[in-house]
Coordinates of C-alpha atoms and ligand atoms in Angstrom, one line a residue:
X1 CA 23.7 -13.4 4.8
X2 CA 21.1 -12.4 7.2
X3 CA 21.7 -9.0 8.9
X4 CA 21.0 -8.0 12.5
X5 CA 19.1 -5.0 11.3
X6 CA 16.6 -5.9 8.0
X7 CA 16.8 -3.3 5.1
X8 CA 13.7 -2.2 6.0
X9 CA 13.9 -0.4 9.4
X10 CA 13.5 2.5 8.7
X11 CA 12.5 2.4 5.1
X12 CA 10.1 4.5 2.8
X13 CA 8.3 2.8 0.1
X14 CA 7.1 3.5 -2.8
X15 CA 4.3 2.2 -4.7
X16 CA 4.2 2.4 -8.5
X17 CA 2.2 0.7 -11.3
X18 CA 4.9 0.3 -13.8
X19 CA 2.5 0.3 -16.5
X20 CA 1.2 3.6 -15.3
X21 CA 4.7 5.3 -14.6
X22 CA 6.7 5.7 -17.6
X23 CA 6.8 4.8 -21.2
X24 CA 10.6 4.2 -22.1
X25 CA 9.3 2.3 -25.7
X26 CA 6.9 4.7 -27.1
X27 CA 4.1 2.4 -26.9
X28 CA 1.8 3.9 -24.9
X29 CA 2.3 1.6 -22.0
X30 CA 5.2 1.9 -19.2
X31 CA 7.4 -0.4 -19.0
X32 CA 10.7 -1.5 -17.2
X33 CA 12.7 0.7 -19.8
X34 CA 10.9 3.5 -18.3
X35 CA 10.8 2.4 -14.7
X36 CA 14.9 2.4 -15.0
X37 CA 14.8 5.6 -16.3
X38 CA 13.4 7.0 -13.8
X39 CA 15.4 5.7 -10.6
X40 CA 17.3 9.1 -10.2
X41 CA 14.0 10.6 -9.8
X42 CA 13.1 8.2 -6.7
X43 CA 16.7 8.8 -5.3
X44 CA 16.2 11.9 -5.7
X45 CA 13.0 12.0 -4.0
X46 CA 14.6 10.1 -0.8
X47 CA 12.5 6.7 -1.1
X48 CA 14.1 3.7 0.0
X49 CA 12.3 1.2 -1.7
X50 CA 9.6 0.9 -4.7
X51 CA 6.8 -1.4 -4.3
X52 CA 5.7 -2.8 -8.1
X53 CA 2.2 -3.6 -8.6
X54 CA 2.1 -7.9 -11.2
X55 CA 4.4 -7.1 -14.0
X56 CA 3.6 -10.9 -15.1
X57 CA 2.0 -12.1 -18.2
X58 CA -2.0 -11.7 -17.4
X59 CA -4.9 -10.2 -19.9
X60 CA -5.6 -8.0 -17.4
X61 CA -8.5 -8.1 -15.9
X62 CA -8.0 -7.1 -13.1
X63 CA -5.2 -4.9 -13.5
X64 CA -2.7 -7.7 -13.8
X65 CA -3.9 -10.1 -10.1
X66 CA -5.1 -12.8 -12.4
X67 CA -1.4 -14.4 -13.7
X68 CA -0.4 -16.7 -16.4
X69 CA 2.8 -17.0 -15.8
X70 CA 4.3 -16.5 -12.3
X71 CA 7.5 -17.0 -13.7
X72 CA 8.0 -14.3 -16.3
X73 CA 7.5 -10.5 -17.4
X74 CA 4.1 -8.9 -19.5
X75 CA 5.6 -9.1 -22.8
X76 CA 3.8 -5.3 -23.0
X77 CA 6.5 -4.1 -19.4
X78 CA 9.6 -6.1 -21.4
X79 CA 11.4 -9.5 -20.1
X80 CA 13.5 -11.0 -17.9
X81 CA 16.9 -9.5 -19.3
X82 CA 14.4 -6.3 -18.8
X83 CA 13.5 -7.0 -15.2
X84 CA 17.3 -8.0 -14.6
X85 CA 18.7 -5.0 -16.3
X86 CA 16.0 -2.5 -14.2
X87 CA 17.2 -4.4 -10.4
X88 CA 19.9 -4.2 -11.2
X89 CA 20.7 -0.6 -12.0
X90 CA 18.2 0.1 -8.7
X91 CA 20.5 -1.4 -6.3
X92 CA 23.2 0.3 -8.1
X93 CA 20.9 3.6 -7.0
X94 CA 20.4 2.6 -3.7
X95 CA 16.8 1.6 -4.1
X96 CA 15.2 -2.3 -2.9
X97 CA 12.7 -4.0 -5.2
X98 CA 9.3 -5.3 -3.5
X99 CA 7.0 -7.5 -5.7
X100 CA 3.4 -8.3 -6.2
X101 CA 3.4 -12.0 -5.2
X102 CA -0.2 -13.5 -5.6
X103 CA -1.1 -16.3 -4.2
X104 CA -4.2 -17.1 -4.2
X105 CA -5.3 -17.5 -7.2
X106 CA -4.4 -17.0 -10.9
X107 CA -6.3 -16.3 -14.1
X108 CA -9.0 -18.7 -15.4
X109 CA -6.4 -18.2 -18.6
X110 CA -3.2 -19.9 -16.7
X111 CA -2.1 -23.3 -17.8
X112 CA -3.3 -24.6 -14.8
X113 CA -7.0 -23.8 -15.1
X114 CA -7.3 -24.0 -18.9
X115 CA -6.3 -28.2 -17.7
X116 CA -8.1 -28.4 -14.5
X117 CA -11.2 -27.8 -16.3
X118 CA -10.9 -30.3 -19.0
X119 CA -9.1 -33.3 -17.0
X120 CA -11.6 -36.2 -14.7
X121 CA -13.2 -35.1 -11.7
X122 CA -11.1 -35.8 -8.7
X123 CA -7.9 -36.2 -11.5
X124 CA -5.4 -34.4 -9.7
X125 CA -5.4 -31.5 -12.7
X126 CA -8.7 -31.1 -11.3
X127 CA -7.7 -30.6 -7.3
X128 CA -5.2 -27.6 -8.1
X129 CA -8.2 -25.2 -8.1
X130 CA -11.5 -26.0 -5.8
X131 CA -14.3 -27.0 -7.1
X132 CA -17.8 -28.2 -6.2
X133 CA -21.2 -29.8 -6.9
X134 CA -23.2 -27.4 -5.5
X135 CA -22.7 -23.4 -5.7
X136 CA -23.9 -23.0 -1.3
X137 CA -20.2 -24.6 -1.0
X138 CA -19.1 -22.2 2.0
X139 CA -22.1 -20.2 2.1
X140 CA -20.6 -17.8 4.7
X141 CA -17.3 -16.8 2.6
X142 CA -19.0 -13.0 1.7
X143 CA -18.9 -11.8 -2.2
X144 CA -15.4 -9.5 -2.4
X145 CA -15.9 -7.6 -5.6
X146 CA -19.6 -6.6 -4.9
X147 CA -19.4 -4.4 -7.5
X148 CA -18.7 -7.3 -10.1
X149 CA -20.5 -10.6 -8.7
X150 CA -22.8 -12.1 -7.1
X151 CA -21.2 -15.7 -6.4
X152 CA -17.7 -16.9 -4.9
X153 CA -19.0 -19.4 -7.6
X154 CA -18.9 -19.8 -11.1
X155 CA -20.2 -22.7 -13.5
X156 CA -17.7 -24.7 -15.7
X157 CA -20.0 -25.9 -18.8
X158 CA -16.7 -27.9 -20.0
X159 CA -15.6 -29.5 -16.1
X160 CA -19.2 -29.4 -15.3
X161 CA -19.1 -27.9 -11.6
X162 CA -18.8 -24.5 -10.1
X163 CA -14.9 -23.3 -9.8
X164 CA -14.5 -20.6 -6.4
X165 CA -13.2 -17.3 -7.0
X166 CA -13.0 -14.8 -4.0
X167 CA -12.5 -12.4 -6.2
X168 CA -13.2 -12.0 -10.0
X169 CA -14.7 -15.3 -12.0
X170 CA -11.3 -14.5 -14.1
X171 CA -9.6 -15.5 -11.2
X172 CA -9.8 -18.8 -9.5
X173 CA -8.8 -19.7 -6.1
X174 CA -5.7 -22.2 -6.2
X175 CA -6.3 -25.0 -3.4
X176 CA -4.0 -25.1 -0.9
X177 CA -5.0 -28.4 1.0
X178 CA -3.5 -29.9 -2.3
X179 CA 0.3 -30.2 -1.5
X180 CA 1.6 -29.5 -4.9
X181 CA 0.1 -26.3 -5.0
X182 CA 2.1 -25.1 -2.2
X183 CA 5.5 -26.8 -4.0
X184 CA 4.4 -24.9 -7.4
X185 CA 4.4 -21.6 -4.8
X186 CA 7.4 -21.5 -3.1
X187 CA 8.1 -22.4 -6.2
X188 CA 7.4 -18.8 -7.5
X189 CA 9.1 -16.9 -4.3
X190 CA 12.4 -18.9 -4.9
X191 CA 12.5 -17.7 -8.9
X192 CA 12.1 -14.0 -7.8
X193 CA 14.4 -14.7 -4.8
X194 CA 17.4 -16.6 -6.7
X195 CA 17.0 -13.0 -8.7
X196 CA 18.1 -10.4 -6.0
X197 CA 14.2 -8.9 -5.6
X198 CA 13.9 -7.4 -1.4
X199 CA 11.0 -8.6 -0.8
X200 CA 7.4 -10.0 -1.6
X201 CA 3.7 -7.9 -0.6
X202 CA 1.8 -10.6 -0.3
X203 CA -1.4 -10.3 -2.8
X204 CA -5.2 -10.8 -0.3
X205 CA -3.4 -13.3 2.2
X206 CA -6.6 -13.6 4.7
X207 CA -7.8 -16.3 1.4
X208 CA -5.9 -18.8 0.6
X209 CA -8.0 -21.6 3.0
X210 CA -11.3 -22.3 3.0
X211 CA -13.8 -24.2 5.7
X212 CA -17.2 -24.5 6.0
X213 CA -18.8 -21.9 8.6
X214 CA -16.3 -19.3 8.5
X215 CA -15.9 -16.8 6.1
X216 CA -12.1 -18.2 5.2
X217 CA -10.6 -15.5 6.2
X218 CA -7.1 -16.1 8.5
X219 CA -8.0 -19.8 8.4
X220 CA -5.4 -21.6 11.0
X221 CA -4.2 -23.5 7.5
X222 CA -3.8 -20.2 5.9
X223 CA -1.3 -18.6 9.1
X224 CA 0.1 -22.4 8.6
X225 CA 1.2 -21.8 5.1
X226 CA 2.8 -18.0 5.7
X227 CA 4.8 -19.1 8.0
X228 CA 6.2 -22.0 5.3
X229 CA 7.1 -18.7 3.5
X230 CA 8.8 -17.6 5.6
X231 CA 10.6 -20.5 7.0
X232 CA 11.4 -20.8 3.4
X233 CA 13.0 -17.5 2.9
X234 CA 14.8 -17.5 6.5
X235 CA 16.6 -20.8 4.9
X236 CA 17.7 -18.9 1.5
X237 CA 19.8 -16.7 3.8
X238 CA 18.8 -13.4 1.7
X239 CA 17.0 -10.1 4.2
X240 CA 13.9 -9.8 2.2
X241 CA 10.9 -8.4 2.6
X242 CA 7.2 -10.1 3.5
X243 CA 4.2 -8.1 3.6
X244 CA 0.6 -8.5 4.3
X245 CA -2.5 -7.5 2.2
X246 CA -5.2 -7.9 4.2
X247 CA -8.0 -5.4 4.4
X248 CA -9.1 -5.4 8.1
X249 CA -9.7 -4.0 10.6
X250 CA -6.1 -4.1 13.0
X251 CA -6.7 -7.1 15.8
X252 CA -8.0 -9.0 13.0
X253 CA -4.5 -8.4 10.3
X254 CA -2.1 -8.8 13.9
X255 CA -1.9 -12.6 13.7
X256 CA 0.3 -12.4 10.0
X257 CA 2.9 -10.3 12.4
X258 CA 3.3 -13.3 14.5
X259 CA 7.1 -13.6 15.4
X260 CA 7.1 -16.6 12.7
X261 CA 5.3 -15.4 10.1
X262 CA 5.3 -12.1 8.2
X263 CA 8.3 -8.9 8.7
X264 CA 4.8 -6.7 8.1
X265 CA 1.4 -5.6 7.0
X266 CA -0.3 -2.9 5.6
X267 CA -2.5 -1.0 8.8
X268 CA -5.3 -0.4 6.3
X269 CA -7.6 0.0 10.0
X270 CA -5.0 3.1 10.7
X271 CA -5.9 5.1 6.8
X272 CA -9.1 4.8 7.3
X273 CA -8.8 6.5 10.7
X274 CA -6.6 9.3 9.2
X275 CA -10.1 10.5 6.7
X276 CA -12.2 10.0 9.3
X277 CA -9.9 12.6 12.0
X278 CA -9.4 15.1 8.8
X279 CA -13.4 15.1 7.2
X280 CA -14.6 15.1 10.8
X281 CA -11.8 16.7 12.6
X282 CA -11.9 14.8 15.7
X283 CA -8.5 12.9 16.6
X284 CA -10.1 10.6 19.1
X285 CA -10.4 7.3 17.0
X286 CA -7.2 7.5 15.8
X287 CA -5.3 7.8 19.1
X288 CA -7.5 5.0 20.1
X289 CA -6.0 3.0 17.4
X290 CA -2.7 4.1 17.2
X291 CA -2.7 2.5 20.6
X292 CA -4.1 -0.7 19.3
X293 CA -2.0 -0.5 16.6
X294 CA 1.6 -1.4 19.5
X295 CA -0.9 -3.6 21.6
X296 CA -1.8 -6.1 19.4
X297 CA 1.4 -6.6 17.3
X298 CA 4.0 -5.3 20.3
X299 CA 7.6 -4.3 18.2
X300 CA 6.2 -5.2 14.7
X301 CA 5.8 -4.0 11.9
X302 CA 2.9 -2.3 10.3
X303 CA 3.0 -0.6 6.7
X304 CA 1.0 2.9 6.1
X305 CA -0.5 3.7 3.3
X306 CA -3.2 6.6 2.9
X307 CA -3.8 5.0 -1.5
X308 CA -2.4 2.5 -2.9
X309 CA -4.6 1.1 -6.6
X310 CA -7.5 0.3 -4.5
X311 CA -10.7 1.5 -2.9
X312 CA -10.1 3.6 -0.4
X313 CA -11.3 1.4 2.8
X314 CA -13.4 2.7 5.7
X315 CA -14.2 -0.1 7.4
X316 CA -17.7 -1.5 6.4
X317 CA -19.7 0.7 8.5
X318 CA -18.2 0.0 12.0
X319 CA -14.4 1.7 12.1
X320 CA -15.6 4.8 10.3
X321 CA -18.9 6.9 11.0
X322 CA -21.9 6.9 8.0
X323 CA -21.7 10.4 8.1
X324 CA -18.1 10.8 8.8
X325 CA -18.2 8.6 5.2
X326 CA -20.6 11.1 4.3
X327 CA -18.7 13.8 4.3
X328 CA -15.3 11.8 3.1
X329 CA -17.6 11.9 0.0
X330 CA -19.4 15.0 -0.5
X331 CA -15.8 16.8 0.3
X332 CA -15.1 14.7 -2.8
X333 CA -13.1 17.9 -5.4
X334 CA -14.3 17.1 -8.6
X335 CA -17.2 14.1 -9.5
X336 CA -19.0 12.0 -6.5
X337 CA -17.6 10.3 -4.7
X338 CA -17.9 6.9 -6.5
X339 CA -18.5 4.0 -4.4
X340 CA -17.7 0.6 -5.3
X341 CA -16.5 -2.8 -4.0
X342 CA -15.6 -2.0 -0.1
X343 CA -14.5 2.4 -0.7
X344 CA -14.2 5.2 -2.4
X345 CA -12.6 4.6 -5.8
X346 CA -11.1 8.4 -6.0
X347 CA -7.1 9.6 -5.5
X348 CA -5.4 11.2 -2.5
X349 CA -5.9 15.0 -3.7
X350 CA -9.6 14.8 -4.4
X351 CA -10.7 12.9 -1.5
X352 CA -8.9 16.0 0.1
X353 CA -10.7 18.2 -1.6
X354 CA -7.9 19.6 -3.5
X355 CA -6.3 21.0 -0.3
X356 CA -2.7 20.7 -0.4
X357 CA -1.5 21.2 3.7
X358 CA -4.2 18.2 4.6
X359 CA -1.8 16.6 2.2
X360 CA 0.9 17.7 4.3
X361 CA -0.1 16.8 7.0
X362 CA -1.5 13.0 6.1
X363 CA 2.1 12.5 5.0
X364 CA 3.7 13.9 7.4
X365 CA 1.7 11.8 10.1
X366 CA 2.7 8.1 8.0
X367 CA 6.4 10.1 7.8
X368 CA 6.7 9.6 12.1
X369 CA 4.0 7.6 12.9
X370 CA 5.9 4.0 14.2
X371 CA 5.6 2.1 11.0
X372 CA 6.8 1.8 7.5
X373 CA 5.1 4.7 5.1
X374 CA 4.3 4.1 1.7
X375 CA 4.2 6.4 -1.0
X376 CA 1.2 5.7 -3.7
X377 CA 3.2 7.1 -6.9
X378 CA 2.0 10.6 -7.6
X379 CA 1.3 12.0 -4.4
X380 CA 3.9 13.8 -3.7
X381 CA 2.7 16.5 -6.5
X382 CA -0.9 16.2 -5.2
X383 CA -1.8 14.6 -8.1
X384 CA -5.6 14.0 -10.0
X385 CA -7.6 11.5 -11.2
X386 CA -10.2 10.3 -13.9
X387 CA -13.4 9.8 -11.9
X388 CA -15.5 8.2 -14.8
X389 CA -13.2 5.7 -15.8
X390 CA -14.5 1.9 -14.3
X391 CA -13.3 0.3 -11.5
X392 CA -9.9 1.7 -9.9
X393 CA -8.6 3.0 -13.1
X394 CA -9.9 6.3 -12.1
X395 CA -6.9 6.1 -9.9
X396 CA -4.9 4.4 -11.4
X397 CA -3.7 7.5 -15.0
X398 CA 0.3 7.5 -15.6
X399 CA 2.9 9.4 -13.6
X400 CA 2.6 13.4 -14.5
X401 CA 6.6 14.1 -15.6
X402 CA 6.8 17.6 -17.2
X403 CA 3.9 19.7 -18.6
X404 CA 5.1 18.4 -22.1
X405 CA 3.3 16.3 -24.8
X406 CA 1.2 13.7 -21.9
X407 CA 2.8 14.6 -19.5
X408 CA 6.1 13.0 -20.4
X409 CA 4.3 9.5 -20.1
X410 CA 4.8 8.5 -23.3
X411 CA 5.6 9.8 -26.8
X412 CA 2.7 7.9 -28.0
X413 CA -0.1 8.9 -29.8
X414 CA -3.2 9.9 -27.3
X415 CA -4.9 6.5 -28.5
X416 CA -2.9 4.5 -27.2
X417 CA -1.9 5.9 -23.8
X418 CA -2.7 2.5 -21.1
X419 CA -5.2 5.0 -19.5
X420 CA -5.8 8.7 -20.1
X421 CA -3.1 11.5 -18.0
X422 CA -4.7 14.1 -15.7
X423 CA -6.1 17.5 -17.6
X424 CA -9.0 17.6 -15.2
X425 CA -9.1 21.7 -13.4
X426 CA -6.6 22.7 -11.0
X427 CA -4.8 19.0 -12.1
X428 CA -3.9 19.5 -15.2
X429 CA -0.3 17.9 -15.9
X430 CA 0.8 21.1 -17.3
X431 CA 0.7 22.3 -13.8
X432 CA 1.1 19.2 -11.6
X433 CA 4.7 17.6 -12.8
X434 CA 7.6 16.5 -11.7
X435 CA 9.2 19.5 -14.4
X436 CA 7.6 22.7 -12.9
X437 CA 6.8 21.7 -9.0
X438 CA 11.3 20.6 -8.9
X439 CA 11.4 24.2 -9.3
X440 CA 9.4 25.9 -7.1
X441 CA 10.5 25.4 -4.2
X442 CA 7.4 25.7 -2.3
X443 CA 5.4 23.2 -4.2
X444 CA 4.8 19.7 -2.8
X445 CA 7.3 17.8 -4.3
X446 CA 9.9 19.6 -2.9
X447 CA 8.6 19.1 0.5
X448 CA 8.5 15.6 0.6
X449 CA 11.4 15.5 -0.4
X450 CA 12.7 17.9 2.8
X451 CA 10.3 15.7 4.7
X452 CA 12.3 12.5 4.0
X453 CA 15.6 14.3 4.2
X454 CA 14.6 15.2 8.3
X455 CA 13.0 11.9 8.4
X456 CA 16.9 10.5 7.5
X457 CA 18.4 12.2 10.1
X458 CA 15.9 11.3 12.9
X459 CA 16.4 7.8 14.0
X460 CA 14.2 8.5 17.0
X461 CA 11.2 8.3 13.5
X462 CA 12.5 5.5 12.1
X463 CA 12.8 3.0 14.8
X464 CA 12.1 4.4 18.4
X465 CA 10.1 4.5 21.1
X466 CA 6.3 6.0 20.6
X467 CA 3.3 7.4 23.2
X468 CA 1.2 9.8 22.6
X469 CA 0.7 13.0 25.1
X470 CA -3.1 14.4 25.9
X471 CA -3.2 17.6 23.9
X472 CA -6.4 18.6 25.3
X473 CA -7.5 19.6 22.2
X474 CA -10.3 17.2 20.5
X475 CA -9.1 18.5 17.3
X476 CA -4.7 17.6 18.0
X477 CA -2.4 14.5 17.7
X478 CA 0.6 14.8 19.7
X479 CA 2.8 11.8 20.7
X480 CA 6.1 11.6 21.1
X481 CA 8.9 9.1 19.7
X482 CA 12.4 8.1 21.2
X483 CA 15.6 6.4 21.3
X484 CA 18.4 7.2 23.9
X485 CA 19.5 10.4 22.9
X486 CA 17.0 11.2 21.1
X487 CA 12.6 12.8 21.9
X488 CA 10.7 14.3 18.5
X489 CA 8.3 15.8 19.4
X490 CA 4.6 15.4 17.1
X491 CA 2.0 17.3 17.4
X492 CA -0.8 17.2 14.2
X493 CA -4.0 19.2 14.3
X494 CA -6.5 17.1 11.9
X495 CA -9.0 20.6 11.8
X496 CA -9.7 22.9 8.9
X497 CA -9.5 25.9 11.7
X498 CA -7.0 26.4 13.7
X499 CA -6.0 25.0 17.7
X500 CA -4.4 26.9 20.5
X501 CA -3.4 24.3 23.1
X502 CA -1.3 23.8 26.1
X503 CA 1.6 20.5 26.6
X504 CA 2.6 19.5 29.6
X505 CA 6.4 19.0 29.0
X506 CA 7.0 18.9 32.7
X507 CA 9.1 16.2 32.8
X508 CA 11.8 17.3 29.8
X509 CA 11.6 20.2 32.3
X510 CA 14.0 23.1 31.4
X511 CA 15.1 21.3 27.8
X512 CA 15.6 23.4 24.9
X513 CA 13.1 22.5 21.9
X514 CA 13.7 23.5 18.1
X515 CA 11.8 22.8 15.1
X516 CA 13.0 20.9 12.8
X517 CA 11.8 21.7 9.3
X518 CA 13.3 25.0 9.8
X519 CA 15.2 24.7 13.2
X520 CA 13.7 27.0 15.2
X521 CA 13.9 27.7 18.4
X522 CA 10.3 27.3 20.7
X523 CA 10.8 28.2 25.1
X524 CA 12.2 26.2 27.0
X525 CA 10.3 22.0 27.7
X526 CA 7.5 22.9 30.8
X527 CA 4.9 22.6 32.2
X528 CA 2.1 25.1 30.4
X529 CA 3.8 24.4 26.9
X530 CA 2.0 27.0 24.4
X531 CA 1.5 25.3 20.7
X532 CA -0.1 27.2 18.4
X533 CA -1.1 25.3 14.9
X534 CA -2.9 26.1 11.7
X535 CA -5.8 24.8 9.7
X536 CA -4.7 21.5 9.2
X537 CA -1.0 22.4 10.8
X538 CA 1.4 20.1 12.0
X539 CA 4.9 20.4 13.9
X540 CA 8.1 18.1 14.7
X541 CA 10.4 19.2 17.4
X542 CA 12.9 17.6 18.6
X543 CA 13.2 18.2 23.1
X544 CA 16.8 18.7 23.9
X545 CA 19.9 18.7 22.3
X546 CA 20.7 15.6 20.8
X547 CA 23.4 13.8 22.1
X548 CA 26.2 11.8 20.0
X549 CA 26.9 8.6 20.6
X550 CA 30.2 7.9 21.5
Ligands
LIG1 C1 -5.5 -7.3 -3.7 C2 -5.5 -5.9 -5.2 C3 -6.3 -5.6 -5.6 C4 -6.8 -6.6 -6.7 C5 -7.4 -8.2 -5.4 C6 -7.6 -9.7 -6.1 O1 -6.6 -6.5 -3.0 O2 -4.5 -4.9 -4.3 O3 -5.8 -4.6 -6.9 O4 -7.9 -6.7 -6.9 O5 -6.4 -8.3 -4.5 O6 -6.5 -9.8 -6.5

């Protein structure tokens, strides 16, 4: 039964890489058994849903986004029975589960692709992928993985043709012009719906269809197919989230949020502006981006990540000025800010020069702005990374649970570990881990938990209206979130210097103001309400008393 309020309204999502989260069988690789054992931690932290990066069989040439069987589990992670046990136990603890669904491509080792290359040219089997005799077809489609590929086409000796791959050459693009492909992928959606999952993060949605003289992104046919997915899910009667990954500016991502299309889309432009804001100490572009996001998709749900398993996208030189990008890279704590395909492949903490105040500030913003906050595993601890690792592995290393062996991630000997746990100075797992931080009242981890608790108690932050107020200070973003009986005022200082300013709160003249986190009263609202925020400081205040709803 579809309820009137969907489960994701007001939800906080936690993204994790199962292979790097917790190893339940001691082979050095995180798995579903290990993850099941950590659900109580996630419940304690206060997240509503977890998004798992791909868990399907895969040769792992692209972190599992190269799939050989969409309806199974990678043997290193478990099997379908283990998935069932994990899902049942997540649901029993009130945690929803979102799977990554890769629609655009498969692994080159997928049986469909192997069959296609051996099948005669023009046959239905060959037609499952996109082939060409000419590698200049769709010449305007940009190369996405610029660090690894020089063409979107790869010559296949057996087929005697080129095949299209918008990502790695190990990831041939499926041919969505072929109704069989569409039917199969809807079958995949159905398979996991029947298993009881609560949502899908739809990977790389802009690239499903191609057309000459276009960038082959977000074409009308692509939107048509996504509407089919939506109708399919709606017809199942299940309350299932469809979340789009389109690494594009707000205007280009907004069409996926049309009423009959997907429920949510990541706002990567906002992510870029949050980092740029902190790097430049200026809140102007952040404010503009926030207003634009509300205008282009009013009432829609933007998902708000700070970091994820990919690079930090800063907008291809159009969104964030070059000097700000350079200052983010220069400010990196340890190692250099390695530029991969389209961004920086580092974790949040080192990107913020190891400053926990900036970690708090950026999370306080995503926890209070309109949209669905997305926490990347380990960022609740301020976990570090390993800059020297290949591709995007620097920010995919094992979760730090304890000060013990391998940070409590696995009991396996070091050489067997999926990736090395962090021992870099300042981020060593013997110091930065769940167990230690749980015991320290002032830790980042306890702060996140407290913030999530407060957020849960403030429905205005979950689904309220949004309006930016003028702070008169270049570094400070101020806004209100409101519902009928509750108004929350938020102020955030993006600068490393303290900021004092006055706010015009005359429309709430005489109302009480109370700081939320510690319950401290401030002077009554007036026309010239004085605020001081320390370096990277922020505050949430309730304006007026919360009226009981009858
Ligand atoms: C998405 C994923 C990324 C992957 C790519 C190709 O952008 O987030 O990790 O490499 O799609 O599937």
